[in-house]
Coordinates of C-alpha atoms in Angstrom, one line a residue:
X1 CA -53.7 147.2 125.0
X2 CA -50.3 147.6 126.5
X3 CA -49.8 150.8 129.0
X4 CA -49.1 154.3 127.8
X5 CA -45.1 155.0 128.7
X6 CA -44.6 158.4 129.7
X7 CA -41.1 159.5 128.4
X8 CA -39.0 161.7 129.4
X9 CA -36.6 164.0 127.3
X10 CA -33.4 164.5 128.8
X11 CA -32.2 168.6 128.8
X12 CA -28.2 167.8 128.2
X13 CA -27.4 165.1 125.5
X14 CA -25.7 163.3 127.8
X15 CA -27.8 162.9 130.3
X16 CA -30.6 161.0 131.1
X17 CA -33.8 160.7 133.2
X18 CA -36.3 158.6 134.6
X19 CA -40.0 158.9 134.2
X20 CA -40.4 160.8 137.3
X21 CA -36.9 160.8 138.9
X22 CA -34.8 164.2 139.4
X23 CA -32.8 165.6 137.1
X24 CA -28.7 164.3 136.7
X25 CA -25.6 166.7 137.2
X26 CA -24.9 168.8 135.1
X27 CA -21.8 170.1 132.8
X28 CA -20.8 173.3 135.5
X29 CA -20.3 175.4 132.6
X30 CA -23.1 175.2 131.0
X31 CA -25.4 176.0 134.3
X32 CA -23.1 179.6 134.0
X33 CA -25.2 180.6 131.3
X34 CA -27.8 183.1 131.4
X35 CA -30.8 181.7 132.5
X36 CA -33.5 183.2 130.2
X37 CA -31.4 182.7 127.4
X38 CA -31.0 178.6 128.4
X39 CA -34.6 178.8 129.1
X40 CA -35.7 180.2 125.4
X41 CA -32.8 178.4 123.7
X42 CA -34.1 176.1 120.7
X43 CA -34.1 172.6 121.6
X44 CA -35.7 169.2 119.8
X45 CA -38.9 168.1 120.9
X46 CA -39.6 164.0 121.6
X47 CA -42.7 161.8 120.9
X48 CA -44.3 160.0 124.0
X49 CA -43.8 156.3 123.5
X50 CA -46.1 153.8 123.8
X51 CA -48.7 151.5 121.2
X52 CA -50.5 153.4 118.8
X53 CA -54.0 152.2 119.0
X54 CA -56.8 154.1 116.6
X55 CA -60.2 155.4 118.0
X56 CA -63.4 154.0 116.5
X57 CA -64.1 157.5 115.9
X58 CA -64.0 160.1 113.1
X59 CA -60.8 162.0 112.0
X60 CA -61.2 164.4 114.7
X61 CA -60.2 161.8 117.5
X62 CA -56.8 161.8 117.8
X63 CA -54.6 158.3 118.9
X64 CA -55.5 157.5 122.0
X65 CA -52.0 156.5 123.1
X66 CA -50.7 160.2 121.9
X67 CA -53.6 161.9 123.1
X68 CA -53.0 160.3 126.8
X69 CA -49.4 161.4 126.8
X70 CA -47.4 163.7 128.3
X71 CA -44.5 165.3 126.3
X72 CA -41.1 166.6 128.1
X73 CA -40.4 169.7 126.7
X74 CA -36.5 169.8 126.8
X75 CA -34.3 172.6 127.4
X76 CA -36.6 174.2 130.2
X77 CA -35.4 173.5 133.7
X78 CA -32.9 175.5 135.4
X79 CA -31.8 173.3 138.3
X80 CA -28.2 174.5 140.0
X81 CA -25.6 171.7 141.1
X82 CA -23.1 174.2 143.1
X83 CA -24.7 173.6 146.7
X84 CA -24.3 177.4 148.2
X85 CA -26.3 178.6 145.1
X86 CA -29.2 175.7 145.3
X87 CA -29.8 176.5 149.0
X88 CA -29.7 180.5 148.2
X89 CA -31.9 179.9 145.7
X90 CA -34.6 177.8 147.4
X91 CA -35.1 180.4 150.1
X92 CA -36.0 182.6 147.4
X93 CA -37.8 181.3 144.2
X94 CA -40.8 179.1 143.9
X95 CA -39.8 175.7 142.1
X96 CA -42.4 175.2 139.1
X97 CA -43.5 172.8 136.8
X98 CA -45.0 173.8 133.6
X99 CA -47.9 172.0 131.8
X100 CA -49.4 172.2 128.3
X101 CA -51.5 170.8 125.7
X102 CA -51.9 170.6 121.8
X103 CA -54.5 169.3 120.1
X104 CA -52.2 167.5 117.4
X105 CA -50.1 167.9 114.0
X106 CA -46.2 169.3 113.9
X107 CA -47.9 172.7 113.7
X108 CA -49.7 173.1 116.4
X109 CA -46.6 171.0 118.4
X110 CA -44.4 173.8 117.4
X111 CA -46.6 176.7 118.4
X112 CA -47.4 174.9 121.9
X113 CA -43.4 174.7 122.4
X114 CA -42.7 178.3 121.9
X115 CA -45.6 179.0 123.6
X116 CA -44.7 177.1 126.9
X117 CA -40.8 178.5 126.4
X118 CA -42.5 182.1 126.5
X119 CA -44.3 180.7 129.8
X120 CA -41.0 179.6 131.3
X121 CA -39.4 183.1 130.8
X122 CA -42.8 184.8 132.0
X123 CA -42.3 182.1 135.2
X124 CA -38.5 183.3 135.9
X125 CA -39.2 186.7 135.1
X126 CA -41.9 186.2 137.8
X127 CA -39.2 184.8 140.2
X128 CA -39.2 180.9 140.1
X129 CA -36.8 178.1 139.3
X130 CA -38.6 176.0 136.6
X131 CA -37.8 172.7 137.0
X132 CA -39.6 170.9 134.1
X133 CA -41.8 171.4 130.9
X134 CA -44.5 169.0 130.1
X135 CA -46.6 169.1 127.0
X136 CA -50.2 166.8 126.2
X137 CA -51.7 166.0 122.9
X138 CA -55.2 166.3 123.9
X139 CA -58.3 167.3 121.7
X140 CA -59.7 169.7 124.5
X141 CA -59.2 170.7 127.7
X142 CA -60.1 168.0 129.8
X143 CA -63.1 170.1 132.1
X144 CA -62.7 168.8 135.4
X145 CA -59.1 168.5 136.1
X146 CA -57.2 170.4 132.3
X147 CA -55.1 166.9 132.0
X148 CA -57.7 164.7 132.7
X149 CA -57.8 162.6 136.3
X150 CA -55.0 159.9 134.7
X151 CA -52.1 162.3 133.4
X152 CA -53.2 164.8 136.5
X153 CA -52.2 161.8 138.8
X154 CA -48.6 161.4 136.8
X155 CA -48.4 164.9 137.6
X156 CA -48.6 164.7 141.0
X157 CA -45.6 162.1 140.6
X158 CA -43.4 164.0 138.4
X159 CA -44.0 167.2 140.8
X160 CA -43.5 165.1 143.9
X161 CA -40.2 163.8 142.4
X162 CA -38.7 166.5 141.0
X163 CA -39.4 168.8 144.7
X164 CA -41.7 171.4 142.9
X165 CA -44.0 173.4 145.0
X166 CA -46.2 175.0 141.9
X167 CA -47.8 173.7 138.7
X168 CA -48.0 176.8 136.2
X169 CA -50.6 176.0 133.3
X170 CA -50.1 177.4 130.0
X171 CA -54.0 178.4 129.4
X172 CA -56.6 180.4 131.5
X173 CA -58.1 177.3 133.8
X174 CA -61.6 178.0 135.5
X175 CA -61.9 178.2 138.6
X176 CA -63.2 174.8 139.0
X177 CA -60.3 173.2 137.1
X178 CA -57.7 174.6 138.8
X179 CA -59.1 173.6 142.5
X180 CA -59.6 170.0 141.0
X181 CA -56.0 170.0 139.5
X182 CA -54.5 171.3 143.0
X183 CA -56.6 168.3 144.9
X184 CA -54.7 165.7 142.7
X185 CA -51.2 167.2 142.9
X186 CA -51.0 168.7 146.2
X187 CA -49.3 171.7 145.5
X188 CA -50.2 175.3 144.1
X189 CA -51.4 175.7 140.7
X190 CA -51.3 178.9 138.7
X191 CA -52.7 180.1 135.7
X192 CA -51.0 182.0 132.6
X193 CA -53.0 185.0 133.4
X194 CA -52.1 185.2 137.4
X195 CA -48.3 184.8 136.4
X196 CA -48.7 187.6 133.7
X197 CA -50.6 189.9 136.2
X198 CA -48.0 188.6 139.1
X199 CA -45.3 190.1 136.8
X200 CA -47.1 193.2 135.9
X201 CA -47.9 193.4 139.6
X202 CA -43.9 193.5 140.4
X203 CA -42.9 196.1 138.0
X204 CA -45.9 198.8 138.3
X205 CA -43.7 202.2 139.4
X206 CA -46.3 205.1 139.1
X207 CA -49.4 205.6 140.7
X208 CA -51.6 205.3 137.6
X209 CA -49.7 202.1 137.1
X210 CA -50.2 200.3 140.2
X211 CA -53.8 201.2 140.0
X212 CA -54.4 199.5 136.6
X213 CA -52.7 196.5 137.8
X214 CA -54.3 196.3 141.0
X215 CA -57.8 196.7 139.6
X216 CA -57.2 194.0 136.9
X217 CA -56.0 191.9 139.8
X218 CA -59.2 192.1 141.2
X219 CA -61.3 191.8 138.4
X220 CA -59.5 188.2 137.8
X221 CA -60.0 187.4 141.7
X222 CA -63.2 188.0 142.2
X223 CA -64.8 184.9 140.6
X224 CA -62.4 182.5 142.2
X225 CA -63.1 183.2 145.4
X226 CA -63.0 180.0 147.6
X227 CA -64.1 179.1 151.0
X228 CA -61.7 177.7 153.3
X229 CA -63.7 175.5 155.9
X230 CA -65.2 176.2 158.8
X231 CA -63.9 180.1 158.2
X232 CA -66.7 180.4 155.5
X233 CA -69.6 178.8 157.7
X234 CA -71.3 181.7 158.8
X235 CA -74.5 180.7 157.8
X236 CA -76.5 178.3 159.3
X237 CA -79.9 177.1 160.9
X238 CA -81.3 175.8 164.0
X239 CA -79.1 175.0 167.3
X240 CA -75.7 174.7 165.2
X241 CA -75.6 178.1 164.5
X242 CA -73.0 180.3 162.4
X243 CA -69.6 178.2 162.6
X244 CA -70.3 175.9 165.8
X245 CA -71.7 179.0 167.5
X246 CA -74.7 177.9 168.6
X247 CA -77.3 179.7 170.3
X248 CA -78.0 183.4 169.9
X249 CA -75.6 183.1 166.1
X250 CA -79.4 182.1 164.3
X251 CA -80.2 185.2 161.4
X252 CA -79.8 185.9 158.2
X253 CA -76.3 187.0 157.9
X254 CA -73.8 186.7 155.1
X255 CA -71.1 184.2 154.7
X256 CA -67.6 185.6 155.0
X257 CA -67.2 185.1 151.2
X258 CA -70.1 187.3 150.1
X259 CA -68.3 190.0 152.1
X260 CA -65.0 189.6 150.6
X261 CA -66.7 189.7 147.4
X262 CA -68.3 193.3 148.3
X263 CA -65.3 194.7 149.7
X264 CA -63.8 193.7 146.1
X265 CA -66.3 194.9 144.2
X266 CA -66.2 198.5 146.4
X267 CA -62.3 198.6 146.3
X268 CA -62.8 198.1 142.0
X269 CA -65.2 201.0 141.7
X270 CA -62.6 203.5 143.7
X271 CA -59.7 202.5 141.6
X272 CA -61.8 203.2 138.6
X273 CA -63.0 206.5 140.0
X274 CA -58.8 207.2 140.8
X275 CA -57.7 205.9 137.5
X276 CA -60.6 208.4 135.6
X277 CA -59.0 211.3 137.8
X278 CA -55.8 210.9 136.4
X279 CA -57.1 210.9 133.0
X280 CA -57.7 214.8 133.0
X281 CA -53.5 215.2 133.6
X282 CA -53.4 213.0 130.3
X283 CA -55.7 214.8 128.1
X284 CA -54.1 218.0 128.8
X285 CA -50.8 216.9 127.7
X286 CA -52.3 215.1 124.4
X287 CA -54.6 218.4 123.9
X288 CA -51.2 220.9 124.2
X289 CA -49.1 218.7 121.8
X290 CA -52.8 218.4 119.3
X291 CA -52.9 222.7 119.8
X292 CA -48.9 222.8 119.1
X293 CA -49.6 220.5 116.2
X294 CA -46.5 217.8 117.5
X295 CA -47.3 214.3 115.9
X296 CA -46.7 211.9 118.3
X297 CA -45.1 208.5 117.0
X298 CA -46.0 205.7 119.0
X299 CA -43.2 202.1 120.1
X300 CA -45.9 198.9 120.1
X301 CA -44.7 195.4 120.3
X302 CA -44.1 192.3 122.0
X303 CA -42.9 192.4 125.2
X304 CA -38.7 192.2 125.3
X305 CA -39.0 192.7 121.3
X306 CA -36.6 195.8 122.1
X307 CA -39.1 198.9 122.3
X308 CA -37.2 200.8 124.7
X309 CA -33.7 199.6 123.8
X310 CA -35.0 201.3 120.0
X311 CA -36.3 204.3 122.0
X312 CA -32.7 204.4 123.3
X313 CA -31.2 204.6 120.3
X314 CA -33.4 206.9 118.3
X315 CA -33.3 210.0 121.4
X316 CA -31.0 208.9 124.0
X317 CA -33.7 208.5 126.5
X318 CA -31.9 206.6 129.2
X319 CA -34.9 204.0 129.6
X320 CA -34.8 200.9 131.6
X321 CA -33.8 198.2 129.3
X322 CA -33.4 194.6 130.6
X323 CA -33.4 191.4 128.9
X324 CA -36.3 190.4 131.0
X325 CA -40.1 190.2 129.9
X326 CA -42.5 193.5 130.9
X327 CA -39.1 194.9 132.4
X328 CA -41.3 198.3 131.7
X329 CA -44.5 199.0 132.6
X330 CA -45.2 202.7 133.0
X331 CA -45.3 204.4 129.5
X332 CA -42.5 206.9 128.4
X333 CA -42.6 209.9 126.2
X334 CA -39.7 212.1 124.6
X335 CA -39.1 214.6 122.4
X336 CA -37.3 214.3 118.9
X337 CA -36.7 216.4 115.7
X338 CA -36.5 215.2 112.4
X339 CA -33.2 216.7 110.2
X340 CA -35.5 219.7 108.7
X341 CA -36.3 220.8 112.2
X342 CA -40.0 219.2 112.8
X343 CA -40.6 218.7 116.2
X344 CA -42.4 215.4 117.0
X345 CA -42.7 212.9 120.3
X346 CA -42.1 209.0 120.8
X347 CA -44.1 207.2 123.4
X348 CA -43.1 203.8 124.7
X349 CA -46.1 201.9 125.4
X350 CA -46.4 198.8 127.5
X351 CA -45.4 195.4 125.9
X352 CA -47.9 193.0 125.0
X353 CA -48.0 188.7 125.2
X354 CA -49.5 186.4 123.4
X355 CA -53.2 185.5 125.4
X356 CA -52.8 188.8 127.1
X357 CA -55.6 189.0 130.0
X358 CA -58.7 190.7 128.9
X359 CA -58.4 192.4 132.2
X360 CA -55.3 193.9 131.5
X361 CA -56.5 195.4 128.3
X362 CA -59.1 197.1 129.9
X363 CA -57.1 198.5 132.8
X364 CA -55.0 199.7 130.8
X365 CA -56.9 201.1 127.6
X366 CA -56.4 205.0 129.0
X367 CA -52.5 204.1 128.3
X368 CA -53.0 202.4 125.3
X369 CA -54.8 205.5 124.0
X370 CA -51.7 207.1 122.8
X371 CA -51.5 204.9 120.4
X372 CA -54.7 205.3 118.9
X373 CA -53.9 209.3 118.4
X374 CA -50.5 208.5 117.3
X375 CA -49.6 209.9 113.9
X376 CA -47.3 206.8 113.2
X377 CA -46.9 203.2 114.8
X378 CA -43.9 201.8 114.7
X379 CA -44.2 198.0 115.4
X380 CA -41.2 196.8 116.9
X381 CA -40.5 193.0 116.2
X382 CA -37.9 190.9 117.5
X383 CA -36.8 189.2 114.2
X384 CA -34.4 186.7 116.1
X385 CA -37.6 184.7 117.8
X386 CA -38.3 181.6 116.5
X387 CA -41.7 183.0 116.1
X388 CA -42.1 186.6 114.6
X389 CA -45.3 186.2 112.5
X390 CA -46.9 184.8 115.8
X391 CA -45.9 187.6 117.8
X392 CA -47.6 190.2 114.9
X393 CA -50.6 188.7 115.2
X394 CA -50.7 188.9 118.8
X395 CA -49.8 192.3 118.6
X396 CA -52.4 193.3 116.1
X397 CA -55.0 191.2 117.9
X398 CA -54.8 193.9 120.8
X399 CA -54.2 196.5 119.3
X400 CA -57.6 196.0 117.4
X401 CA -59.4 197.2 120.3
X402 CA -57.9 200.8 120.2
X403 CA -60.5 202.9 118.9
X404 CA -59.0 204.5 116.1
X405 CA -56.1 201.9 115.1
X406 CA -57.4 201.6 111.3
X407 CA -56.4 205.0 110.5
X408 CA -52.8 205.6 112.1
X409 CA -49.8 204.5 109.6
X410 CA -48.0 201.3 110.5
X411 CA -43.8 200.8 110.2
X412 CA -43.1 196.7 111.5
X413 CA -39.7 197.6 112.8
X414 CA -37.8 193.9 113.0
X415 CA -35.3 194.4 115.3
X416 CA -31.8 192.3 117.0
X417 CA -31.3 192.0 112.9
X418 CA -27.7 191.5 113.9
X419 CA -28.6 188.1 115.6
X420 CA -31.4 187.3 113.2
X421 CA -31.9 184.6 110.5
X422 CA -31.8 186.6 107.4
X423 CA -34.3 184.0 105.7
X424 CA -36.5 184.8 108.0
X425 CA -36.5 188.6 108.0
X426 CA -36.7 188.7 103.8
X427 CA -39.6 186.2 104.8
X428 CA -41.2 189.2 106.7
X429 CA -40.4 191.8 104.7
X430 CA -42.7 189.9 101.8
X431 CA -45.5 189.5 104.3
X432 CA -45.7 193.4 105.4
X433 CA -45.9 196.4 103.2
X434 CA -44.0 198.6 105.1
X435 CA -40.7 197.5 106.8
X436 CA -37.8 198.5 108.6
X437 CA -34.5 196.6 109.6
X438 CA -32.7 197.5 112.4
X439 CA -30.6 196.7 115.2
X440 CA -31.0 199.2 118.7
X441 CA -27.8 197.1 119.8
X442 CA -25.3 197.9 117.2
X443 CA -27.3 200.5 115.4
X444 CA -27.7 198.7 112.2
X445 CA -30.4 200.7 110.7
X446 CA -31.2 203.7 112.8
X447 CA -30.1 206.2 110.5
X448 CA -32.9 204.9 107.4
X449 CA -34.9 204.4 110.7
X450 CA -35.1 207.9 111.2
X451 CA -34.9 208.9 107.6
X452 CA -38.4 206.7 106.9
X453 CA -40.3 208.8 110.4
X454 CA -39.4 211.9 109.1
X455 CA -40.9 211.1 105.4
X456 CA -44.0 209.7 106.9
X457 CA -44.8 212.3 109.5
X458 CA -47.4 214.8 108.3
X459 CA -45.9 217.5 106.8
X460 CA -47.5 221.1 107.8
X461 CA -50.0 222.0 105.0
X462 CA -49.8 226.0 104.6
X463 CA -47.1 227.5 102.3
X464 CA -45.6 231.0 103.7
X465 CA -43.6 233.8 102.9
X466 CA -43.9 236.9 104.9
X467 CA -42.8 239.5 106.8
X468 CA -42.6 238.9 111.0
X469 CA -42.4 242.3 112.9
X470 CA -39.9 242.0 115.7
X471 CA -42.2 242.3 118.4
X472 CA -43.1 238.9 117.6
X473 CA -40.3 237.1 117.8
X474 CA -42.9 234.5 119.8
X475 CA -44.4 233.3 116.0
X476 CA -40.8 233.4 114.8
X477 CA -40.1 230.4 117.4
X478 CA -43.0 228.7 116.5
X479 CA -42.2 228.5 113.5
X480 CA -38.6 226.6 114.0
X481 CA -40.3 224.6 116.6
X482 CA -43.4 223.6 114.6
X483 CA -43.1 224.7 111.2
X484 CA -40.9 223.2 108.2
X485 CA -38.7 226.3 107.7
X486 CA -37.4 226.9 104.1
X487 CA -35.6 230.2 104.6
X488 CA -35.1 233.3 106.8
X489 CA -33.9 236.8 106.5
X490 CA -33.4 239.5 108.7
X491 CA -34.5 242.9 107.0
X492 CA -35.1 246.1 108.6
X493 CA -38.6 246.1 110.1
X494 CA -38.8 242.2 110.4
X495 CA -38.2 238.4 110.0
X496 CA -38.7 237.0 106.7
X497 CA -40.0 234.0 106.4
X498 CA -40.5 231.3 103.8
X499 CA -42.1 227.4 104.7
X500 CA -44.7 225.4 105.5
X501 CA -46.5 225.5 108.8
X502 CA -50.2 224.5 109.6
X503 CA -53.2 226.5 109.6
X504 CA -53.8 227.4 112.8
X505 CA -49.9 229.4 113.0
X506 CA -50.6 230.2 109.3
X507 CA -53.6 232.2 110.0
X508 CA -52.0 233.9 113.1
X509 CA -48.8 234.9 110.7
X510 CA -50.8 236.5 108.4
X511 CA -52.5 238.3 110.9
X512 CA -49.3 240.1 112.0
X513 CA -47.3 240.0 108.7
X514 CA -46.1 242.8 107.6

């Protein structure tokens, strides 16, 4: 059988690499470009060569020369040539190599390469310099090492080669797996879900924010807890005592990482008791909107999908809008009116990923219950990524959790339609029942945007026409504020009014009315 040959996809066309060399110069203007948008760019992907030798297995085996292989991912790194800026840059960012696997067929391929070009902009977003993409057609993770002790060892040459200091792995590894998989390459190795709480971690700005993050920080810590040598020998018999102590060190004692793991588990419980204090704060501003009978229409979708760029454009909110991943983290409500004069709110929520951390949804379900009281949901989509169905589904797959999803209204808002592939936006537009195409950019859209909120907010349910004294002038305001107002006259002992307004103000007008 002759040897597997790793190959290596080259990032320019005109250049090429070695198996494990660094990368050649590059065209200086192409390295001007923006980073993330070099980094998601659409590239070609490349078969590993090598002899194609068939397992004596069933159909589920997979070539053993493919499965073995590691796949260059092109189009990923984003090495600098001008000197000043490499040197500024390697006093600042980690330099990272991504890894991957797929079990097999162009499907799956093509969902692994999206998926590891979404974990290259999570990793710059983060603050590294990615340096390469590597992909593996493997059946299943390997459970030792995730590449298995072979392709781990090529690893450890490609990483030593190319000058990286961190291997960022597209999955959740287990803790045992990702110490075996540092052992081999030498370097730090970092899982999808630390980089997505490391990011989350960077751009918490309120209290309530930092406190979610922090405790799903922990939660994810606490069973990879490791020992570092003699530091963790605190424990021990007979004349050797606790860490070379000796005599008088004999007793039952704990080992130092028992106590790191209480101090953990007490620091958890009080950022859950601080994060159910703030809740009270929450529920009285839901409960005076609920009383006030303002719907609230509630911005889900992938992160950098364009939530607050369309919050932007539908009230002028000013929001934070940066063509980065989770650039927002701290949830955002405004007020709006709809052309007849119905008050309502939008809320921004956080932006979700695909493979989210369970520990994030939980830290953050009192934020995510805004959108389970929403009165409409408006999906924002980016319609531009190569992906937009798989984004959905990730979408949805959170958003299942919210008690109370199944009843709100849905609107899949596909935004950047001004950059997008009109093919595959009429391809979406088939799938979903309700759909909306926009651009926040330009403002393609925003106007029927607007138009389609206001006809699928709830409409107040009582009919009126009656008689205000002027002594309340009070109901007359909540009426314009709340109501759907029809008419109004001035006549000599009061208001006249003619609308529709919900029960609760209906049943306090006719108390009054004249």
């Amino acid at each position: 059988m002759e040897r597997t040959v790793l190959t290596h996809i080259p990032t320019d066309p005109e250049q090429t690499t070695a198996a494990t060399g660094p990368s050649a110069s590059r065209d200086a203007q192409s390295i001007a470009n923006d980073v993330v948008a070099r980094v998601l760019a659409r590239a070609g992907t490349a078969r590993a060569e090598g002899t194609t030798v068939h397992a004596a297995h069933d159909g589920d085996q997979l070539d053993l020369a493919e499965r073995a292989a590691l796949r260059r991912v092109a189009g990923l790194s984003t090495e600098l040539d001008d000197v000043t800026e490499v040197e500024y840059r390697q006093l600042r960012l980690e330099k990272v190599v991504l890894v991957g696997l797929f079990p097999g067929g162009e499907a799956a391929a093509r969902e692994a390469d999206v998926s590891l070009r979404e974990l290259a902009a999570l990793a710059e977003t983060a603050g590294s310099q990615v340096l390469d993409g590597l992909l593996q057609k493997r059946a299943k993770p390997d459970p030792g090492t995730f590449l298995g002790s072979g392709k781990a060892a090529e690893l450890a040459e490609i990483v030593a080669a190319s000058g990286a200091d961190t291997v960022v792995v597209d999955t959740e590894l287990a803790p045992s797996q990702r110490r075996a998989l540092e052992d081999i390459v030498k370097v730090k190795v970092v899982d999808r879900t630390a980089l997505i709480l490391d990011i989350f971690a960077q751009h918490a700005k309120s209290r309530e924010g930092k406190a979610q993050v922090e405790l799903a920080q922990l939660e994810y810590l606490l069973p990879r807890l490791r020992g570092w040598g003699e530091s963790m020998s605190r424990q021990a018999g007979g004349q050797v005592g606790g860490a070379g102590a000796g005599m008088g060190s004999r007793g039952p004692g704990e080992t130092k990482i028992e106590l790191d793991r209480r101090r953990i588990r007490n620091r958890m419980a009080k950022l859950r008791r601080e994060i159910a204090a703030m809740a009270p704060a929450r529920e009285t501003k839901r409960h005076d909107r609920k009383r006030h009978a303002i719907p609230n229409v509630a911005i889900a979708g992938y992160t950098n999908a364009g939530k607050s760029s369309l919050l932007n454009a539908l009230t002028g909110a000013g929001v934070l809008v940066e063509n980065a991943l989770f650039a927002t983290l701290d949830p955002t409500v405004r007020r709006s009116r709809t052309e007849d004069g119905r008050v309502f709110t939008y809320a921004d929520t956080v932006g979700f990923v695909r493979h989210l951390p369970h520990q994030l949804v939980e830290a953050f379900r009192s934020t995510l219950e805004e959108v389970g009281d929403a009165a409409l949901l408006l999906h924002v989509v980016d319609a531009s990524h190569p992906d937009p169905e798989g984004q959905i589904d990730a979408v949805r797959e959170v958003l299942a959790e919210i008690p109370g999803m199944d009843d709100v209204p849905e609107v899949v808002v596909l935004n950047k339609a001004d950059v997008a592939d009109p093919t595959v936006v009429g391809r979406i537009q088939r799938r979903e029942r309700r759909t909306a195409v926009v651009s926040a950019h330009s403002g393609e859209g925003i106007a029927e945007l607007r138009a389609l909120i206001a006809d699928t907010l709830p409409r107040p349910a009582v009919e009126i026409d009656l008689v205000v004294p002027y002594s309340r002038g009070d109901l007359v305001h909540r009426v314009h504020e709340n109501g759907e107002l029809a008419g109004e006259e001035h006549l000599a002992d009061g208001t006249r009014l003619r609308g529709r307004v919900d029960a609760a103000l209906a049943a306090e007008l006719e108390g009054v009315a004249l």
